[in-house]
Coordinates of C-alpha atoms and ligand atoms in Angstrom, one line a residue:
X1 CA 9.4 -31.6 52.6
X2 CA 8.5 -35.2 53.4
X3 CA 6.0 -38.0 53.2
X4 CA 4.1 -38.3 50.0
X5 CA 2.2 -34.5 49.2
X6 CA -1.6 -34.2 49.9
X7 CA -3.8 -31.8 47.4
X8 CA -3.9 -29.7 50.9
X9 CA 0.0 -29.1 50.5
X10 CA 0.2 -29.3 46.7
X11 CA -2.4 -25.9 46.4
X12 CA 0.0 -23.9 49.4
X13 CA 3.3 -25.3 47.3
X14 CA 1.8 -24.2 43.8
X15 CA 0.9 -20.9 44.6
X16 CA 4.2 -20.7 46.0
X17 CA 5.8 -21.2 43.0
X18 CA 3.4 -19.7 40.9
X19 CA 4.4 -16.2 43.4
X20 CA 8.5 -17.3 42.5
X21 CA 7.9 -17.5 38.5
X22 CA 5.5 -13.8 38.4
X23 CA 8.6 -12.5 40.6
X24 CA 11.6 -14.1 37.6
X25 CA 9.2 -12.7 34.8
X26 CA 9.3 -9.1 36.7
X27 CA 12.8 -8.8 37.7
X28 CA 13.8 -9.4 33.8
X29 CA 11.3 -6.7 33.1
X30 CA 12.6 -4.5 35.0
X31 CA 15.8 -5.2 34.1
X32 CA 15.7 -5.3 30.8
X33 CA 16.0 -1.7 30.0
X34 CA 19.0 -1.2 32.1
X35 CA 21.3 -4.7 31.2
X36 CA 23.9 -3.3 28.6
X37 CA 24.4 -6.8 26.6
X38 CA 22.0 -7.4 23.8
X39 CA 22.5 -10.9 24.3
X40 CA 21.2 -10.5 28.1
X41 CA 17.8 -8.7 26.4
X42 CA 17.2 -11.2 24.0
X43 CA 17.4 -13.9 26.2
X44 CA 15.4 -12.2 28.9
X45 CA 13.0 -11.3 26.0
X46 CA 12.7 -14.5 25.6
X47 CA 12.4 -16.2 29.4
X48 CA 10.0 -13.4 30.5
X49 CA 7.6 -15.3 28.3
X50 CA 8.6 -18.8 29.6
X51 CA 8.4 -17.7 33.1
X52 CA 5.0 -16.6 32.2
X53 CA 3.8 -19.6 31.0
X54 CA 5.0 -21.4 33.9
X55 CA 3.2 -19.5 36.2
X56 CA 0.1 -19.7 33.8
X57 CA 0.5 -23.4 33.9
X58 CA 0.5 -23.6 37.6
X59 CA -2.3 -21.2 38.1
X60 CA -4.5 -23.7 35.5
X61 CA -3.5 -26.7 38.1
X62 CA -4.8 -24.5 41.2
X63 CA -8.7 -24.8 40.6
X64 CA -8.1 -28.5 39.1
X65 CA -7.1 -29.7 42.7
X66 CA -10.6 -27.6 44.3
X67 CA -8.3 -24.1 44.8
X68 CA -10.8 -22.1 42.9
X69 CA -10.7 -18.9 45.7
X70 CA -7.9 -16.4 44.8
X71 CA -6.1 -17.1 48.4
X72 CA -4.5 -20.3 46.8
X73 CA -3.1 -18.5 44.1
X74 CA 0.0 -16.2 44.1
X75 CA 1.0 -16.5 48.0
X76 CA 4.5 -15.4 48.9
X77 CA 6.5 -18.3 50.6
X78 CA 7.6 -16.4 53.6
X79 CA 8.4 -12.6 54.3
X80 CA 12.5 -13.6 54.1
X81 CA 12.3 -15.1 50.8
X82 CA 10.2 -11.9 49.6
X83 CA 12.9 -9.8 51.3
X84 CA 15.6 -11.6 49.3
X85 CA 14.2 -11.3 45.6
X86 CA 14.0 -7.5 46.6
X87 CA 17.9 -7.6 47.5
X88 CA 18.3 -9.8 44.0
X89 CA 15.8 -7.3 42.5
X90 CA 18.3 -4.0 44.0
X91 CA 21.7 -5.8 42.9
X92 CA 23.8 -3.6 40.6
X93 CA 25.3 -4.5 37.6
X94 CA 24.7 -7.2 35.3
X95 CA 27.3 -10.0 36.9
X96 CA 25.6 -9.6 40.2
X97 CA 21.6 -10.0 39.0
X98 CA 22.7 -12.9 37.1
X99 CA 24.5 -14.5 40.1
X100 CA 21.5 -13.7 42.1
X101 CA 18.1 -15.0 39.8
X102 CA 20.7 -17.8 37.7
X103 CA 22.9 -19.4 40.6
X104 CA 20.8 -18.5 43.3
X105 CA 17.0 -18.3 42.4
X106 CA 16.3 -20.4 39.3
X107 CA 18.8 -23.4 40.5
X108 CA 16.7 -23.5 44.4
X109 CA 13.3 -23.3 42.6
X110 CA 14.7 -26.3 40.1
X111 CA 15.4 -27.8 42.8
X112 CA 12.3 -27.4 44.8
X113 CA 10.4 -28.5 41.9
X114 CA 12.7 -32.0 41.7
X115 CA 11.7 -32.9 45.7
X116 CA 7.8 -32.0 45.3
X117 CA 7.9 -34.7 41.6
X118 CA 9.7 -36.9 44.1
X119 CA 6.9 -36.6 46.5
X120 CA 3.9 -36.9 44.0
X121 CA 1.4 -38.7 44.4
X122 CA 1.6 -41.4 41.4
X123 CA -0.4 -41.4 39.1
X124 CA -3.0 -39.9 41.3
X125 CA -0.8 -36.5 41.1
X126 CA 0.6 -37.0 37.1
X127 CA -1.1 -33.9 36.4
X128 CA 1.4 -32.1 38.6
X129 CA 3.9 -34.0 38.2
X130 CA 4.0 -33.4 34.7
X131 CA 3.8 -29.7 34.9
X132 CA 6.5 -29.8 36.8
X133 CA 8.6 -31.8 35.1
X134 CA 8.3 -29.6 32.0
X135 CA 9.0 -26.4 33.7
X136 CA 12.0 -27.4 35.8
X137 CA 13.4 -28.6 32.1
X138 CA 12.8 -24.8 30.6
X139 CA 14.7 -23.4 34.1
X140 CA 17.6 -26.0 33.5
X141 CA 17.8 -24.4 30.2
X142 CA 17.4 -20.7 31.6
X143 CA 20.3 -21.7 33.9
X144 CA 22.4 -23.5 31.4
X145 CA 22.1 -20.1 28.8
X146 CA 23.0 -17.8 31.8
X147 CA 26.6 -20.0 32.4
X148 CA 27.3 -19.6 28.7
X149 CA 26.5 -15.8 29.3
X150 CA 28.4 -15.8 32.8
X151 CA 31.9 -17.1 30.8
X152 CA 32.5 -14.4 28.8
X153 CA 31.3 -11.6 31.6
X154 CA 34.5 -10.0 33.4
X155 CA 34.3 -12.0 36.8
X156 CA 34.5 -10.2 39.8
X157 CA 35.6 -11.7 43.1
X158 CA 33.0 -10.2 44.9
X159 CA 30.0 -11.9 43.4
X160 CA 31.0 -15.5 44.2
X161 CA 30.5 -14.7 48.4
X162 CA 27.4 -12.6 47.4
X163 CA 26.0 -15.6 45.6
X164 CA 27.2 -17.7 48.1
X165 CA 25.3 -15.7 51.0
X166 CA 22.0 -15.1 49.2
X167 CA 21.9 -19.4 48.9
X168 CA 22.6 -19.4 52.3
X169 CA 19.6 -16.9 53.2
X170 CA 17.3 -18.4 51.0
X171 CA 17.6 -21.8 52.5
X172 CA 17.6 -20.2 56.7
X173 CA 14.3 -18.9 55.1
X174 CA 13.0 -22.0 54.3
X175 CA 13.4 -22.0 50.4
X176 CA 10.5 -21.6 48.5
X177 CA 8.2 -24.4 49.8
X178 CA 8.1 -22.0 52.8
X179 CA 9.4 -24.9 55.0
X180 CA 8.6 -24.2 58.7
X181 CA 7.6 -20.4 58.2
X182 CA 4.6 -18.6 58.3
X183 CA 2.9 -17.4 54.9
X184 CA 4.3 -13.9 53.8
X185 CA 3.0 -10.9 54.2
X186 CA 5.4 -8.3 53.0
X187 CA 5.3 -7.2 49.8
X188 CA 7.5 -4.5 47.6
X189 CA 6.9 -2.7 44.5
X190 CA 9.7 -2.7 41.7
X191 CA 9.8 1.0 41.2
X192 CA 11.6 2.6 38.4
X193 CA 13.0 6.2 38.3
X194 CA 12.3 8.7 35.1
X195 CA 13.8 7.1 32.2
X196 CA 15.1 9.3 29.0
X197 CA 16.9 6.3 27.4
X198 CA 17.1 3.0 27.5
X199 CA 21.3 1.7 28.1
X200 CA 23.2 0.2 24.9
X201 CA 26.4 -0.8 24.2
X202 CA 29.2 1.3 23.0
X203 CA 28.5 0.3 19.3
X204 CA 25.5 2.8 18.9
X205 CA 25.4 6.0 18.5
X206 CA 21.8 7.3 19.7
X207 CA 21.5 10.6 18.8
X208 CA 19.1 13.0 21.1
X209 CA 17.4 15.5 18.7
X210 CA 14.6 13.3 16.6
X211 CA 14.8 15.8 13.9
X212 CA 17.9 14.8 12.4
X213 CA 17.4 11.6 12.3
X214 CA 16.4 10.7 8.8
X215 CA 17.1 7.0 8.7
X216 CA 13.2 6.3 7.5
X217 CA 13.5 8.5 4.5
X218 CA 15.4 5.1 2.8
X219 CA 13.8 2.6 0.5
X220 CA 14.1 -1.4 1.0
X221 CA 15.0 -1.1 -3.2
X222 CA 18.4 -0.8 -2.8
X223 CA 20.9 -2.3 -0.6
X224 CA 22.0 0.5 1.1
X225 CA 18.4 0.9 1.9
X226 CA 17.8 -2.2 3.4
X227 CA 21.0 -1.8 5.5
X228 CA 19.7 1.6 7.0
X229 CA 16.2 0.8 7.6
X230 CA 17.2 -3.0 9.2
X231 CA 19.5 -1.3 11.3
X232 CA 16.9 1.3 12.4
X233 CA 14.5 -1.4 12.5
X234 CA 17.0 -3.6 15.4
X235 CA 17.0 -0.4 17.5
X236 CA 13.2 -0.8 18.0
X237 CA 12.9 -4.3 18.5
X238 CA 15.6 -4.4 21.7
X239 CA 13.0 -0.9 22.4
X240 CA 10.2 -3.2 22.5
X241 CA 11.5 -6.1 24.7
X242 CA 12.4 -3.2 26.8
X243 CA 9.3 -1.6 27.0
X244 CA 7.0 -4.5 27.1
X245 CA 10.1 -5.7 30.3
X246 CA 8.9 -2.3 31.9
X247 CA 5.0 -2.6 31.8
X248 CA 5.3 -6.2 33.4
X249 CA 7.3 -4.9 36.2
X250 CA 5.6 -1.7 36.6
X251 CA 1.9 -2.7 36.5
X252 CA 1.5 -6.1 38.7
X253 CA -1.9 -5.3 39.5
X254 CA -3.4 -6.0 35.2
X255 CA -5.2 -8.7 34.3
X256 CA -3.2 -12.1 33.8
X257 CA -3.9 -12.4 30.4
X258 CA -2.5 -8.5 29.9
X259 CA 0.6 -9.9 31.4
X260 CA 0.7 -13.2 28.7
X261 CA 0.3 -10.9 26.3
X262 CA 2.9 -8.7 26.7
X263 CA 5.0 -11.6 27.8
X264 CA 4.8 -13.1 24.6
X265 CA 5.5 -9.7 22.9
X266 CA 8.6 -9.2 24.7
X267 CA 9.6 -13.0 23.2
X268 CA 8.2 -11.9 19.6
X269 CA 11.0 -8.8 19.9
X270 CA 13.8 -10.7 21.3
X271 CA 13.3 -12.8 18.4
X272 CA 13.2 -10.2 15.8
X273 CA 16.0 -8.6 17.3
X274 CA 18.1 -12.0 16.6
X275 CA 16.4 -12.1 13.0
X276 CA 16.9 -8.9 12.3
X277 CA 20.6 -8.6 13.1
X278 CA 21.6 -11.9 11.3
X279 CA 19.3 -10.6 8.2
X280 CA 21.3 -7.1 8.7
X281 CA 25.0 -9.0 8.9
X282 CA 24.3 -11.4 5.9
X283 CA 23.8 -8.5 4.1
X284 CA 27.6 -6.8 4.8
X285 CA 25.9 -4.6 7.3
X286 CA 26.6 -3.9 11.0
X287 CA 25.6 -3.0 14.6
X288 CA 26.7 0.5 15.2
X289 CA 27.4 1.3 11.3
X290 CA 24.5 4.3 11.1
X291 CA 23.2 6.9 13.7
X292 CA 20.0 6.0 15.9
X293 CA 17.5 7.6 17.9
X294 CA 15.2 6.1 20.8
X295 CA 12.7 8.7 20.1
X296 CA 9.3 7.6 21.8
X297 CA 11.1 5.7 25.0
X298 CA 10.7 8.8 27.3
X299 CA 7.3 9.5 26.1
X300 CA 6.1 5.7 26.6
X301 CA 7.9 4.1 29.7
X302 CA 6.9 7.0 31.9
X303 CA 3.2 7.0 31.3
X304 CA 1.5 6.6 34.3
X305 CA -1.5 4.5 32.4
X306 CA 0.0 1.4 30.5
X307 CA -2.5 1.9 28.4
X308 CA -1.6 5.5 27.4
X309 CA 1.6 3.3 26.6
X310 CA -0.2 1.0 24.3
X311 CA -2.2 3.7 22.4
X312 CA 1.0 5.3 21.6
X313 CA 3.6 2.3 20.7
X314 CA 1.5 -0.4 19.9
X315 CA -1.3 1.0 18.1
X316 CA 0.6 3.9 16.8
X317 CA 4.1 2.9 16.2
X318 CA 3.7 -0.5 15.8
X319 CA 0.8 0.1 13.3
X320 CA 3.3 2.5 11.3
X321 CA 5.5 -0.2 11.3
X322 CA 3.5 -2.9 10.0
X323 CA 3.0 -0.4 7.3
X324 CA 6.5 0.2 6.8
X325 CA 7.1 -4.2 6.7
X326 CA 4.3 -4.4 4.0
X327 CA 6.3 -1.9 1.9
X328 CA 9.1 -3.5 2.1
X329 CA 7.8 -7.0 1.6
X330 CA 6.8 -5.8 -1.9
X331 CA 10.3 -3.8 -2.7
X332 CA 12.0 -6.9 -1.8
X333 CA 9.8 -9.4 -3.9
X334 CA 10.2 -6.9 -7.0
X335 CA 14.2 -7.1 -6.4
X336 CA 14.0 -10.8 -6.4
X337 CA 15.2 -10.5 -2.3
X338 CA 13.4 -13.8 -1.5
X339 CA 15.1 -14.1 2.3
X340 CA 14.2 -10.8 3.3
X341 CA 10.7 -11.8 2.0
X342 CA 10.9 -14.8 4.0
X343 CA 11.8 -13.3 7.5
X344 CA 9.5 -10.2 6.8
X345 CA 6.3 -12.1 6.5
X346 CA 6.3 -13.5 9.8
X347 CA 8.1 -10.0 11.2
X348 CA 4.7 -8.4 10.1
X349 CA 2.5 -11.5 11.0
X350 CA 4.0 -11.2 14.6
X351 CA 3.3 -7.2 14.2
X352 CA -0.3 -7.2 13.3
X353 CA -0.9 -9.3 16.6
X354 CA 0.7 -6.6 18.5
X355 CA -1.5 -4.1 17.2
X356 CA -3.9 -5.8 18.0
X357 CA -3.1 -6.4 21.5
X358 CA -3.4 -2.8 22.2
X359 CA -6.4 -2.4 20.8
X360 CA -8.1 -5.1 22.7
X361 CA -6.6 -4.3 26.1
X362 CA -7.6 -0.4 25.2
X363 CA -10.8 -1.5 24.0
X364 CA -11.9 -4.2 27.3
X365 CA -10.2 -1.9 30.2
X366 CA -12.3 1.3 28.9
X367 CA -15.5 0.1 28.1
X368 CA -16.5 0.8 31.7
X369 CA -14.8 4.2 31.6
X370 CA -15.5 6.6 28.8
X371 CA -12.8 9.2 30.1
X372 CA -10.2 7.1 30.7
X373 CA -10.8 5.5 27.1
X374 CA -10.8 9.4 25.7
X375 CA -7.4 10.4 27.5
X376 CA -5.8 7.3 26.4
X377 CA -7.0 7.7 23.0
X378 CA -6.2 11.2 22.9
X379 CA -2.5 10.6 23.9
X380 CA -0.3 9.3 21.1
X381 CA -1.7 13.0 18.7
X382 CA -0.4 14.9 21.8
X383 CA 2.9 13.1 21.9
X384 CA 3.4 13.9 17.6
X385 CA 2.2 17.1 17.9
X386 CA 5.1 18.7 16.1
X387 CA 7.6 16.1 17.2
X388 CA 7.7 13.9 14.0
X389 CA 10.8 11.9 13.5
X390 CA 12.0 12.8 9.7
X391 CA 10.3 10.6 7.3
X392 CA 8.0 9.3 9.7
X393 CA 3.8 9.2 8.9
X394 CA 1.3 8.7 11.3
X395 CA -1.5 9.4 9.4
X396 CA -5.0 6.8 9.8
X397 CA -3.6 5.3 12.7
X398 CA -4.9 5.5 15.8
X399 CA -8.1 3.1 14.9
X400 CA -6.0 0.7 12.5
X401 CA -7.1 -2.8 13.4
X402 CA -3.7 -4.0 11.4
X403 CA -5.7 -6.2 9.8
X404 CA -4.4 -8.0 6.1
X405 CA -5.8 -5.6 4.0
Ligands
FE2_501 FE1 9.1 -6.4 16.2
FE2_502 FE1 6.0 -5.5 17.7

């Protein structure tokens, strides 16, 4: 890039980059269920949201500078950078996809974003500019989490060269300003095979028949009871990151706003999966110290329909579960448990939102489509038909609104 940027090459640049951050948010989504570290999750719980909003911020400058046609938004740089996430996209193990999207990737595209502030416009351009700015800061941060992460992972040799080459590619390509190459036409779909579990480290033990597990038959009133159900309770937040990871990577095609909301969901997990723990340690409890079960995961992540998965975990489950939080908000109030209170309330706050989110997407993408709506609606009473976890009670839920009562 040279010369001062026109609005011309500012609308082919920020689609371009707006393509680069969907791509990040999707390879942590598909990812997500399949990393082993539970730091890994959280933080990708947490960037597939930022990524998100970065590309939501770009695609708000778009129409600003007269791009109001969908051709301006979303345009792969070239078909060799598109070839290259899909190699980052196939890399096994976690070393190597965080060489590839935290030394490779995210690094170019901060750097990308540095020359195009360099070549704004001022203060004709702030707008821009400023966007920039603020997202190149979140990737820094991205980057600077992921070396943290890198220097405890068991190097391998290998990776360095494989780093090395994919920077190497990336810039023959023409980086992602699509410098001297033609727009891309290639495209690839992140498919994912049948999935029975989701990976986690060696401290659990995920047991495979959902009637023995009985971990929900406990009471937040006693301290054993808040160590079983907490610890029950972490399982399903990393779940949810995971799940909410695997409906952004398998479903590019819903609408934007879909995606920001599940985006944001998979941040509201990561973060309960951080409170939870710390809640579950300060109270002499561990990671790995009771039995857990995953029950749900099959019958969710390989829905065709995402919003078969919706009707089942967000406005089943997650209604259950907000339930469940209400119950033990008051337990833990009556016990005098004034931190558990604390970190509940906005646990369940967080909760009732998604709820809600799968009743509005159900709701909007069906009003057009009375069968559709009557399959999806139908699924979550074929899933418990006869398959209730111990303890568990899905009674009045598939139209709770989880509103306050
Ligand atoms: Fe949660
Ligand atoms: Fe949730």
């Amino acid at each position: 890039m040279s010369g001062t940027l026109s609005v011309r090459r500012n609308l082919e640049l920020l689609g371009r980059y707006q393509y680069i951050e969907i791509q990040m948010m999707e390879l942590m989504g598909s990812w997500a269920s399949t990393i082993v570290d539970p730091e890994i999750k959280i933080g990708f719980g947490r960037q597939m949201y930022q990524d998100a909003v970065h590309a939501d911020l770009l695609g708000r400058r778009i129409p600003e500078l007269k791009g109001r046609s969908a051709h301006f938004h979303l345009i792969p740089p070239s078909d060799d950078v598109v070839r290259l996430i899909e190699s980052v996209w196939k890399a096994q193990g976690d070393l190597k996809r965080l060489v590839g999207l935290y030394r490779v990737l995210k690094p170019a595209l901060i750097g990308t974003y540095r020359d195009h502030i360099a070549m704004a416009e001022l203060p004709a351009d702030e707008p821009t500019a400023y966007i920039l700015r603020h997202i190149a800061d979140e990737e820094r941060d991205h980057c600077a989490w992921a070396e943290n992460v890198l220097s405890r992972l068991p190097a391998d040799p290998g990776t360095g060269a494989w780093g090395h080459d994919l920077a190497e590619s990336l810039h023959a390509a023409g980086g992602f300003s699509g410098a001297g190459t033609a727009r891309g036409t290639y495209s690839f779909t992140k498919v994912h095979e049948y999935s029975t579990l989701p990976v986690r480290d060696s401290r659990w033990n995920v047991i495979a028949e959902p009637g023995e597990f009985t971990e929900k038959n406990w009471s937040f009133d006693t301290q054993e009871g808040k160590l079983h159900l907490l610890h029950d309770l972490l399982n399903s937040e990393f779940i949810t990151v995971e799940r909410m990871g695997r409906i952004l990577a398998d479903f590019p095609g819903i609408p934007w706003q879909m995606k920001l909301d599940m985006a944001r969901q998979a941040w509201d997990e990561a973060r309960h999966a951080e409170i939870v723990q710390r809640r579950l340690e300060e109270l002499g409890g561990r990671v790995g110290m009771f039995t857990t079960s995953c029950w749900g995961w099959e019958q969710d992540v390989n829905r065709p329909d995402p919003l078969e998965r919706l009707a089942l975990s967000n406005m089943t489950f997650e209604s259950e579960s907000c339930k469940h939080l209400r119950d033990w908000i008051k337990k833990a109030k009556e016990g005098g448990d004034g931190r558990s209170v604390q970190l509940l309330e906005f646990l369940l706050a967080d909760e009732v939102n998604h709820v809600l989110y799968g009743v509005h997407w159900i709701d909007e993408l069906t009003k057009d489509d009375p069968d559709r709506r009557a399959r999806v609606l139908a699924y979550p009473a074929r899933v418990l038909e006869g398959q209730h976890p111990v303890g568990v009670r899905f009674d009045e839920t598939i139209n709770a609104r989880g509103d306050e009562p």
